[in-house]
Coordinates of C-alpha atoms and ligand atoms in Angstrom, one line a residue:
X10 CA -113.3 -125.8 123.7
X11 CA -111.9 -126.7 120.4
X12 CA -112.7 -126.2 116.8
X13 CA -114.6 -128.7 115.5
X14 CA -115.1 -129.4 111.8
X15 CA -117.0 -132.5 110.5
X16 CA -115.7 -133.1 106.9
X17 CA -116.0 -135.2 104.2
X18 CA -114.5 -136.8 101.5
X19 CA -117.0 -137.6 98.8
X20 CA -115.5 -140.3 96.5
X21 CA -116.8 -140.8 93.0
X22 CA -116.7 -144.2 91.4
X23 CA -115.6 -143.9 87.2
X24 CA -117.5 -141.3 84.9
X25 CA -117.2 -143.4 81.8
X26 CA -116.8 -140.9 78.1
X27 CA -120.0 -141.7 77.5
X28 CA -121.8 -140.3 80.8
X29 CA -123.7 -137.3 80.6
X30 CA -122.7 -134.1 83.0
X31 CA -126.1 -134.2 84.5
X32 CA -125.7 -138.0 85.4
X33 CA -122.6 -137.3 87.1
X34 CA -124.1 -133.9 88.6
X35 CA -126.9 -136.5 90.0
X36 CA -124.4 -138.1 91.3
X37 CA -122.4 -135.0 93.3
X38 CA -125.9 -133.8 94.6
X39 CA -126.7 -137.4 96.4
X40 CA -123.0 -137.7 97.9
X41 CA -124.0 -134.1 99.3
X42 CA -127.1 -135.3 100.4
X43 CA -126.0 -138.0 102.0
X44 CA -122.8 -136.0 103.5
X45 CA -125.8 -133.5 105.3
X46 CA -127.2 -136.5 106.6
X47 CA -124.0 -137.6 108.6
X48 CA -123.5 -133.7 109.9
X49 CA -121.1 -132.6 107.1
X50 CA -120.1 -129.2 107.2
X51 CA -117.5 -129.4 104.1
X52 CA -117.2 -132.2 101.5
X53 CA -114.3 -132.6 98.9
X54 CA -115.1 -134.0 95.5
X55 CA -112.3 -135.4 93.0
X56 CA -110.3 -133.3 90.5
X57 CA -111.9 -132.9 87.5
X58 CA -115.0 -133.9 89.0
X59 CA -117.4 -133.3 85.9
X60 CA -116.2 -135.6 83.2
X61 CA -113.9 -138.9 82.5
X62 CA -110.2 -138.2 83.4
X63 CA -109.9 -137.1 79.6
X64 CA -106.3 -136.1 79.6
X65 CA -105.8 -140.1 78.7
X66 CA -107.7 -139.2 75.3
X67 CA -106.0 -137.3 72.5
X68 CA -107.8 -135.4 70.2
X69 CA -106.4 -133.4 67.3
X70 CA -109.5 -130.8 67.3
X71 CA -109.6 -127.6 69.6
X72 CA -113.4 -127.8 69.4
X73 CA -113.4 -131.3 70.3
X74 CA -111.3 -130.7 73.6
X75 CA -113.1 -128.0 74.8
X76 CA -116.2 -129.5 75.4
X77 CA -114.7 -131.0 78.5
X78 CA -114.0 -127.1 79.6
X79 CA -116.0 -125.3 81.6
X80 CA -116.3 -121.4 80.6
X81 CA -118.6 -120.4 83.7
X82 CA -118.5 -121.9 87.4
X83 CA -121.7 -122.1 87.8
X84 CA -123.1 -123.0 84.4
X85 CA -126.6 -123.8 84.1
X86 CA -125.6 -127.5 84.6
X87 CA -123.5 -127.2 87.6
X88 CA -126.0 -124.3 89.0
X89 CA -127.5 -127.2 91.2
X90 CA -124.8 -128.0 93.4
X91 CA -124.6 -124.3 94.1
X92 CA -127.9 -124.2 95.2
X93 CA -128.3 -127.5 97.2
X94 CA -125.2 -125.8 98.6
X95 CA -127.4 -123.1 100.1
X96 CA -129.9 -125.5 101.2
X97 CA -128.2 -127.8 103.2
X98 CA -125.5 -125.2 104.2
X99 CA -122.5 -126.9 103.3
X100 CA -119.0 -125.6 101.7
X101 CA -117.5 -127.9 99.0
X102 CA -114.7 -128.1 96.8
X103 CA -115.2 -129.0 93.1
X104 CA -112.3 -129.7 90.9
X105 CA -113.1 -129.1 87.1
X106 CA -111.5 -128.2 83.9
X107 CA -111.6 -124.2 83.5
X108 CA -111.3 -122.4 80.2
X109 CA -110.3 -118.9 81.3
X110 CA -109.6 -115.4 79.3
X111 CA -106.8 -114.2 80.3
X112 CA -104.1 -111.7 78.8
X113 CA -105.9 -111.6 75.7
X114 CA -105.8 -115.3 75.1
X115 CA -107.9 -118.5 75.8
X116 CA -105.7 -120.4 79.2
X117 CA -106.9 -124.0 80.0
X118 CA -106.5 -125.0 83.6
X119 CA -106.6 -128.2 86.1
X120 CA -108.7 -126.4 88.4
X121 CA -110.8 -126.4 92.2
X122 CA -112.6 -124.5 93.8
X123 CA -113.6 -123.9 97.4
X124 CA -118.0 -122.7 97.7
X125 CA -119.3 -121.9 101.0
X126 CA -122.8 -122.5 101.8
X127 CA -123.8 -119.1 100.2
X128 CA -123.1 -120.4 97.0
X129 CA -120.9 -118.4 96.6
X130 CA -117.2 -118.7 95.5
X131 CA -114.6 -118.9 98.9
X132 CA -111.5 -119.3 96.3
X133 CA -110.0 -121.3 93.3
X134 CA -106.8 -122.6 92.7
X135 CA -105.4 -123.9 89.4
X136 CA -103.3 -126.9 89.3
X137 CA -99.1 -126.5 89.1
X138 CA -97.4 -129.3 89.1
X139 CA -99.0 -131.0 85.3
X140 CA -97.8 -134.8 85.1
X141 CA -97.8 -136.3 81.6
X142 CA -96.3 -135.4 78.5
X143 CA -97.4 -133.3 75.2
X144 CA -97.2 -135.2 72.1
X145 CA -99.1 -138.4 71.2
X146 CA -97.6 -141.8 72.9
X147 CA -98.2 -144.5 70.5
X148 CA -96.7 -147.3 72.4
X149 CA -98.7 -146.4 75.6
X150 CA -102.5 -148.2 76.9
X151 CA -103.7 -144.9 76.9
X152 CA -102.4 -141.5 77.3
X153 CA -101.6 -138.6 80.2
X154 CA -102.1 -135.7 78.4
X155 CA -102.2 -132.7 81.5
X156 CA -98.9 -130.5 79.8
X157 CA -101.1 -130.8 76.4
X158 CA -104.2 -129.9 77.9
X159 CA -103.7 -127.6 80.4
X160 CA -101.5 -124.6 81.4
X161 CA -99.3 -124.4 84.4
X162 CA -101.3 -122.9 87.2
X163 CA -100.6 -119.3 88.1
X164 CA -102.7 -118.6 91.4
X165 CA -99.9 -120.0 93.6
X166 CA -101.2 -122.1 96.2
X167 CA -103.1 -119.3 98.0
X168 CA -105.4 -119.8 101.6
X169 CA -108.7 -118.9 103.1
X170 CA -109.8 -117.9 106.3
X171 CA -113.4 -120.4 105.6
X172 CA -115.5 -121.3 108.5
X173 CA -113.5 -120.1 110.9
X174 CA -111.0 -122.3 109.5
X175 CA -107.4 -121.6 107.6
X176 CA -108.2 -123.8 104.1
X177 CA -105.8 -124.3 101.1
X178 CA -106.2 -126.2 97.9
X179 CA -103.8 -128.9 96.1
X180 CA -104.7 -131.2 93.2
X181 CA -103.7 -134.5 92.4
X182 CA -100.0 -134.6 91.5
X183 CA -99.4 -131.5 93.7
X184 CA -99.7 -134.3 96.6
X185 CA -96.5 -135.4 95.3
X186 CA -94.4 -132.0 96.1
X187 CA -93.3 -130.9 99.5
X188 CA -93.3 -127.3 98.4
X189 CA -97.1 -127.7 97.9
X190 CA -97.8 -128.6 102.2
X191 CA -95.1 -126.1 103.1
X192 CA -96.1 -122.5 101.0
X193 CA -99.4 -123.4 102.9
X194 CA -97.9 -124.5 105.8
X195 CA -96.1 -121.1 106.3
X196 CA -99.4 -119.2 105.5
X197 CA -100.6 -121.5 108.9
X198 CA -103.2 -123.9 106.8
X199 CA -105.2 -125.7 108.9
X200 CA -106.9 -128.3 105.9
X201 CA -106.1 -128.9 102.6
X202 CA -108.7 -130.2 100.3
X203 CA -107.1 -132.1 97.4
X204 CA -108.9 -134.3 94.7
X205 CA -106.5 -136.7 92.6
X206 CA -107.4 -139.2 89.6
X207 CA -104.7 -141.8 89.6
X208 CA -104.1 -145.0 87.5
X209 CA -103.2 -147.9 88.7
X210 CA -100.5 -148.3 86.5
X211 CA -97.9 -146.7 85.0
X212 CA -97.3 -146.1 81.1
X213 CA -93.6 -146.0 81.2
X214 CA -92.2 -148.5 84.3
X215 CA -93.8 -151.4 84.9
X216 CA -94.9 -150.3 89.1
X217 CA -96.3 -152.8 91.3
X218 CA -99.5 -151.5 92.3
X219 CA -99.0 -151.9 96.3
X220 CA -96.4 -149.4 95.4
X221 CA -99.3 -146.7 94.2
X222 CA -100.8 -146.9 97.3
X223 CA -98.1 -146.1 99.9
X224 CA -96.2 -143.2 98.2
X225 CA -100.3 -141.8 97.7
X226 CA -100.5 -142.3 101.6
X227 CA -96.7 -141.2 102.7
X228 CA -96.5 -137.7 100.7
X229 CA -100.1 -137.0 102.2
X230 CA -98.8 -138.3 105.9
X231 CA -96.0 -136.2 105.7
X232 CA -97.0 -133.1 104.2
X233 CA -99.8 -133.4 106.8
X234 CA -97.2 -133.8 110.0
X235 CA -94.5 -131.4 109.2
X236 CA -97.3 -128.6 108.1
X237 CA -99.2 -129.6 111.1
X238 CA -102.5 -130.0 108.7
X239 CA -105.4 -132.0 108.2
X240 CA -105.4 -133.2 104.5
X241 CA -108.5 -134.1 103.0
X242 CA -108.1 -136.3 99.8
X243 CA -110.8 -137.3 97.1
X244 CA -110.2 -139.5 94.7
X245 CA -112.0 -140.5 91.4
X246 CA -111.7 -144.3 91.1
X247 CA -112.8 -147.5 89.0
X248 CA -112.3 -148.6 85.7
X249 CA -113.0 -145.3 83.1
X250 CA -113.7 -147.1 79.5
X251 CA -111.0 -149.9 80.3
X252 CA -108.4 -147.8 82.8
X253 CA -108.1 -148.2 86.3
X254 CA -108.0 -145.0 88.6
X255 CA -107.1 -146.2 92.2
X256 CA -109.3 -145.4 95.6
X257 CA -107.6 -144.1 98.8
X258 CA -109.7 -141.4 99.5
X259 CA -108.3 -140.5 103.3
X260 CA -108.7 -138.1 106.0
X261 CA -105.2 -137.7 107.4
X262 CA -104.8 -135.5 110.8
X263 CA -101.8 -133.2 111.8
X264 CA -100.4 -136.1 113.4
X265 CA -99.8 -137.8 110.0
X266 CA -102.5 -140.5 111.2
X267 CA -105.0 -141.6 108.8
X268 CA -108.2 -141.5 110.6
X269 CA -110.1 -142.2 107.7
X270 CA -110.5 -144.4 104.6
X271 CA -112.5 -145.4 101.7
X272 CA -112.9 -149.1 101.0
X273 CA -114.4 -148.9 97.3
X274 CA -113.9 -148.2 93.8
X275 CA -117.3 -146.3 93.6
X276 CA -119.4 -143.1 94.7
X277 CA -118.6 -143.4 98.5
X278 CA -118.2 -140.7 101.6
X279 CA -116.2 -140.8 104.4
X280 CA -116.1 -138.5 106.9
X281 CA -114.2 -137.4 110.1
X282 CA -114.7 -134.7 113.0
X283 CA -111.7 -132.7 112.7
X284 CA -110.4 -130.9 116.1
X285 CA -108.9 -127.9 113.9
X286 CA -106.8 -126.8 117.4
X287 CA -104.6 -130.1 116.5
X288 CA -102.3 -128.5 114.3
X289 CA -101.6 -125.5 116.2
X290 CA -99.7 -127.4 118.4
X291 CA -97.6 -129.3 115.8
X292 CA -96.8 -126.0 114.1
X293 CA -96.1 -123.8 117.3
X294 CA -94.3 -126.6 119.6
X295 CA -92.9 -129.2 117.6
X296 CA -91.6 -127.5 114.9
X297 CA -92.2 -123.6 115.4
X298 CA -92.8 -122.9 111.7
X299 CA -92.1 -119.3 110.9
X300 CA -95.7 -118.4 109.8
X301 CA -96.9 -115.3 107.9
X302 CA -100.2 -114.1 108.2
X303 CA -103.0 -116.1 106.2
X304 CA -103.7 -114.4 102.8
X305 CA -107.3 -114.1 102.6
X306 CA -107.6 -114.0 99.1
X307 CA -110.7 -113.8 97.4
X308 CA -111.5 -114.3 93.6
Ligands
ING401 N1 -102.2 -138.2 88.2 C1 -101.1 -138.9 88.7 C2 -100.8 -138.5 90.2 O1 -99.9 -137.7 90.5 C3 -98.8 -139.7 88.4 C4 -99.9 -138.8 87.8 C5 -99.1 -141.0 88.8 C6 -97.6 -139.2 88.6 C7 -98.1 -141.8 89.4 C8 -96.6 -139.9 89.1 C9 -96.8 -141.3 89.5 O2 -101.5 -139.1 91.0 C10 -102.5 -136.9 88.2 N2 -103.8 -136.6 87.6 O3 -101.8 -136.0 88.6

């Protein structure tokens, strides 16, 4: 009898600059609602889940940027999701922007992390590949500010033995990197649960947007087949105060099929039953990847 996970990606439509946190926490708690509903066991909300993609902003101010950052996980405002957590026993991930102290000094980091339905932290990772650029782009629609904002993650990209399940974490442009499937892929991850914000276009090279979509589904088909994984991927999508962030939210299985995907630009969930025994077989037959054992690193 196989392993059987029933996942789900829970898609949020735009959190405009204006939103409160608590609207968009409202927001979260329905999609996990409605995620227990359908028999979820895990759902995967977007990077930087809690507020408007705000690395297209610049702002001179230190104080001003740091009221995006998060200094606690839970804070009173996100304590909610921990608890509805516990009472509908169901893991999530949660990307967010974490303000850490570390070495003496204030770090700033693209960060997720994985909850189990104890409410209690499974694991966080902190985003390493940063896209964008540091100073101030005057001739760009709007900015990508993740090398200003944030520093380079320095968790590596760690896994969890979770529900009886080998999980990893990845984060938006991390999708892009073979390197990210394959350090989890030799530690024998069995899902990765990744949330991405993506514009539809591009400051710097004009990019049809047909062209968005299928390197955002290749990298994840083929990170998922040669890994032998299940790839769970969340997007945060619409138009934030006049940008567009693309859909796509997917559930692609060790076979590099996509068995799942969203078909709106708003709060949506899709979900799959995942036979987490599928993988095995790609990793062990097909390619006989040298695996170590699974870290079981805890925070
Ligand atoms: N966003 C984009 C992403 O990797 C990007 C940045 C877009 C890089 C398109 C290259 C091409 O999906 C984030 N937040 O990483």
């Amino acid at each position: 009898m196989s392993r059987k996970l029933r996942v789900g990606a829970a898609q949020l439509g735009p959190i405009q600059l204006a939103d409160s946190k608590a609207s968009v926490i409202r927001r979260l708690l329905n999609l996990m609602e409605e995620a227990h509903t359908s028999g979820c066991h895990l759902i995967v909300y977007p990077e930087l889940a809690l507020t408007t993609f705000f690395p297209r902003h610049w702002r001179d101010s230190t104080a001003e940027i740091d009221l995006w950052f998060e200094r606690e996980m839970p804070s009173s405002e996100t304590r909610p999701l921990f608890e509805a957590a516990v009472r509908l026993q169901m893991s999530f991930y949660l990307g967010y922007a974490e303000l850490a102290f570390e070495q003496e000094d204030i770090r700033r980091y693209n960060t997720s992390i994985l909850v189990g339905p104890d409410g209690r932290v499974v694991g966080k990772y902190r985003k390493v590949h940063l896209p964008g650029h540091r100073d101030f782009r005057p001739n760009y629609p709007f900015q990508q500010l993740e090398k200003r904002y944030f520093d380079v993650g320095n968790l590596g990209f760690p896994v969890w033995w979770h529900r009886d399940v080998i999980m990893g974490m990845a984060i938006c442009n991390d999708r892009r990197w073979p390197e990210t499937y394959r350090v989890m892929g030799l530690q024998d991850v069995e899902l990765i649960m990744l949330g991405y914000n993506t514009h539809t276009i591009n400051q710097y090279h004009a990019e049809s947007k047909h062209l968005k979509m299928l390197h955002h589904h290749i990298v994840m088909q083929a990170g998922a087949y040669q890994n032998g994984t299940w790839i769970v991927a969340t997007a945060k999508t619409g138009i934030e105060d006049g940008c567009e962030l693309m859909g796509g939210s997917c559930i692609v299985a060790p076979t590099g099929e996509i068995v799942a995907h969203a078909v709106t630009q708003e709060d949506e969930l899709i979900t799959f039953d995942c036979d987490m025994d599928l993988g095995g077989q790609i990793k062990r037959n097909r390619f006989n990847l040298p695996i170590t054992v699974a870290s079981s690193t805890t925070v």
